[in-house]
mmCIF file of C-alpha atoms in Angstrom:
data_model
loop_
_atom_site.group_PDB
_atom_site.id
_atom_site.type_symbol
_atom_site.label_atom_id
_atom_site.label_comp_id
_atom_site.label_asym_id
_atom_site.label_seq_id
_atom_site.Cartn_x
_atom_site.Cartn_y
_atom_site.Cartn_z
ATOM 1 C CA UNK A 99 73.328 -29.690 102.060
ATOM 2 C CA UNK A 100 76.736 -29.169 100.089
ATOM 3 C CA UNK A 101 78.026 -32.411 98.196
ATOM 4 C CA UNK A 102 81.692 -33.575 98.769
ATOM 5 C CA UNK A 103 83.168 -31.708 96.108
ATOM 6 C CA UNK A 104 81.278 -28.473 97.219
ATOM 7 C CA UNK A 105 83.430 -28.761 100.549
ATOM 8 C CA UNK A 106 86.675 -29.474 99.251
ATOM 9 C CA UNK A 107 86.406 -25.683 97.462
ATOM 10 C CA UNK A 108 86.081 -24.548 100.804
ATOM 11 C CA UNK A 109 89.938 -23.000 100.085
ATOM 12 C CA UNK A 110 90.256 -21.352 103.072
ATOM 13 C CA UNK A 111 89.102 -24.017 105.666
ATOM 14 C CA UNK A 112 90.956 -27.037 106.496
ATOM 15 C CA UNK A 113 88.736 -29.691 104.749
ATOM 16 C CA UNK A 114 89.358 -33.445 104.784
ATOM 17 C CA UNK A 115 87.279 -36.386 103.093
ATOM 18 C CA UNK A 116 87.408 -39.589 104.327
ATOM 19 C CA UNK A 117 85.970 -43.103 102.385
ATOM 20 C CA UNK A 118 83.156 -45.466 104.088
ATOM 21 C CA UNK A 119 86.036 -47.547 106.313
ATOM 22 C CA UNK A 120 87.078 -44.015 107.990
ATOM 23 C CA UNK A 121 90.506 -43.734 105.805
ATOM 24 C CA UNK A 122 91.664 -40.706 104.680
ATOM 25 C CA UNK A 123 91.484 -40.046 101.360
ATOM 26 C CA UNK A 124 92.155 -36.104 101.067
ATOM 27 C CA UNK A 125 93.073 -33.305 103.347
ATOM 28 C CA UNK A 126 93.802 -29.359 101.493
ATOM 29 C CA UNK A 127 96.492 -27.420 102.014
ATOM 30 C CA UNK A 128 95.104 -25.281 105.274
ATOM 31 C CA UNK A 129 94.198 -28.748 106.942
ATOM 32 C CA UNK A 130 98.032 -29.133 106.446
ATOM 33 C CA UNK A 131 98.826 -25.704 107.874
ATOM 34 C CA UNK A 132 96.731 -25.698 110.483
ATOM 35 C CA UNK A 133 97.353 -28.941 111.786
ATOM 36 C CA UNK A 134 100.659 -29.442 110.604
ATOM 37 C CA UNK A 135 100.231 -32.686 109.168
ATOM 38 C CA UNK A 136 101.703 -34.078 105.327
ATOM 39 C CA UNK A 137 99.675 -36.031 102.791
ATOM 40 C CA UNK A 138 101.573 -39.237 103.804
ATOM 41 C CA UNK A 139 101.248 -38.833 107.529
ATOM 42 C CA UNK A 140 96.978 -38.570 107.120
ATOM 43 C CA UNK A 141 96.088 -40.119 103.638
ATOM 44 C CA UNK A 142 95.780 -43.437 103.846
ATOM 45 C CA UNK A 143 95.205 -43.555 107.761
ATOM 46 C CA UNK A 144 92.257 -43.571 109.849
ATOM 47 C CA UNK A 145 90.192 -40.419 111.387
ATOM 48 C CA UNK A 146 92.007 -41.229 114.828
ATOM 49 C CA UNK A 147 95.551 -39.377 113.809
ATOM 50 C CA UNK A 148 93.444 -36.538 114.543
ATOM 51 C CA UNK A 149 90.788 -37.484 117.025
ATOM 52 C CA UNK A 150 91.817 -37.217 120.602
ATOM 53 C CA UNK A 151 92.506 -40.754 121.901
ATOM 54 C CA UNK A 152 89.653 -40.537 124.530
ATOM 55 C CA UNK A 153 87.348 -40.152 122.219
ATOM 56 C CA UNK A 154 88.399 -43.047 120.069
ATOM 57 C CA UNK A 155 85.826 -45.568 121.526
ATOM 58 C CA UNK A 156 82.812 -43.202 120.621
ATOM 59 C CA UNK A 157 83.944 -42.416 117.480
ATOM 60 C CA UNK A 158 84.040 -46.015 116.472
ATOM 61 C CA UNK A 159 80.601 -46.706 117.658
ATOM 62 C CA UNK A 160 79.111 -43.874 116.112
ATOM 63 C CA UNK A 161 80.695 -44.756 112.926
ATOM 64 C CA UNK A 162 79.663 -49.150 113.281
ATOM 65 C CA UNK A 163 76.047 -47.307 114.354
ATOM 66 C CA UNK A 164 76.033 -45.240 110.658
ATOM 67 C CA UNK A 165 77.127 -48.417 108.800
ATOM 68 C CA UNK A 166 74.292 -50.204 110.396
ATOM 69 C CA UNK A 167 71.565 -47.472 110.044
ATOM 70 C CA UNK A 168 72.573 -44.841 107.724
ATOM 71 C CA UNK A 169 71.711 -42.046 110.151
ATOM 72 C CA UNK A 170 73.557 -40.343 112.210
ATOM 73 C CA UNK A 171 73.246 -36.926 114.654
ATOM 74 C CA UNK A 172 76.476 -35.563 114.113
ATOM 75 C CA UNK A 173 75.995 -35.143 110.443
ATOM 76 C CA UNK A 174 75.082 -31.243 108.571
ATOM 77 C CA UNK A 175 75.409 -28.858 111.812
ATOM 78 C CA UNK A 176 77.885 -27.848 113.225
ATOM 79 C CA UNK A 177 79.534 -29.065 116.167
ATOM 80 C CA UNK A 178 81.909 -28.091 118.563
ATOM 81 C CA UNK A 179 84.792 -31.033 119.096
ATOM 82 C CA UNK A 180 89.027 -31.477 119.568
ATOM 83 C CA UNK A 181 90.950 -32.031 117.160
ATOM 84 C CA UNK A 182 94.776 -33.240 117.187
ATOM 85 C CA UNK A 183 97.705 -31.319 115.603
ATOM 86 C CA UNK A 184 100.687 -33.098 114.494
ATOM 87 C CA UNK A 185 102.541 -31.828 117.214
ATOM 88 C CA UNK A 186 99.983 -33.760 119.886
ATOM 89 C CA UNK A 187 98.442 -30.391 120.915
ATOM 90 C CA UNK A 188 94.791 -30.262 120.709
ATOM 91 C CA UNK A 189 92.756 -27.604 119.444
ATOM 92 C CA UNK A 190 88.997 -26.779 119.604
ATOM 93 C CA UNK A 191 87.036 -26.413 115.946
ATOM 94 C CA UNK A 192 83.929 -26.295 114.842
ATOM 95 C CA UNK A 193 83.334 -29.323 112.640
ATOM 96 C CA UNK A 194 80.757 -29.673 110.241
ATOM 97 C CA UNK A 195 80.250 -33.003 108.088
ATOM 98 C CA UNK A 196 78.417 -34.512 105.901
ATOM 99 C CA UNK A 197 78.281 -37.829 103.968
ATOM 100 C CA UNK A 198 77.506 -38.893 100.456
ATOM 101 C CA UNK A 199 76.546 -41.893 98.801
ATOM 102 C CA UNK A 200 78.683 -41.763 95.497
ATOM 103 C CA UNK A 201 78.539 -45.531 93.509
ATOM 104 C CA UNK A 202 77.105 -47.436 96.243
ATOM 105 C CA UNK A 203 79.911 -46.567 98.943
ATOM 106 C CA UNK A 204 79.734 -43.357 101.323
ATOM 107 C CA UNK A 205 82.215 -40.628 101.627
ATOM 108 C CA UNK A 206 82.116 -38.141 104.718
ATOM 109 C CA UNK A 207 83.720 -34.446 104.633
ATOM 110 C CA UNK A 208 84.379 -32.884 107.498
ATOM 111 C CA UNK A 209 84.625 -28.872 107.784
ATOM 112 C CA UNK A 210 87.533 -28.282 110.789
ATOM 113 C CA UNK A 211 87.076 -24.423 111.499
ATOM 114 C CA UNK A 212 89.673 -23.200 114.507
ATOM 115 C CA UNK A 213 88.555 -21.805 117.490
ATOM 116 C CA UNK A 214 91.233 -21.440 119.269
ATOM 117 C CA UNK A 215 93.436 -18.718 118.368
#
């Protein structure tokens, strides 16, 4: 399993890291080209700037369900899942994330590889 700050080397890949409440905290520079997005329109804000509105209500129990149990399914394999440019458009990736307890608080990286071309 890679740690957080294994990811974020991931240069070429549009990475972001999130804290344990689901805000942003960083996003690289392909994140930003590939989804068109600045620092101060993601940092700062929650996961759902780029997760399609109908999947909003899942996302938010999956995420109460992790704070509760500390387990999850979707976590270290990759999975298949939309993603929303800045422009609205959605595109397919493959996400793969992961979560790390640094100092008593979790972190989650997420791993957004295109599909679509």
């Amino acid at each position: 399993m890679k740690t957080i700050e294994e990811i974020k080397l991931q240069a070429e890949l549009p990475v972001l890291v999130t804290d344990e409440q689901g805000l942003i905290i960083y996003a690289n520079e392909p994140f930003r080209a590939v989804f068109g997005w600045d620092d101060d329109e993601v940092l700062g804000h929650t996961l759902e700037v780029i997760i399609p509105r109908s999947f909003h209500d899942s996302h938010h129990l999956g995420f109460s369900r992790f704070a509760m149990t500390e387990q999850s399914k979707v976590l270290n394999h990759p999975l298949k899942l939309k993603a929303v440019k800045k422009d609205g458009t959605e595109i397919e990736a493959e996400h793969f994330i992961t979560a790390e307890k640094l100092a008593g608080n979790w972190f989650f990286a997420a791993i957004l590889r295109p599909l679509d071309a």
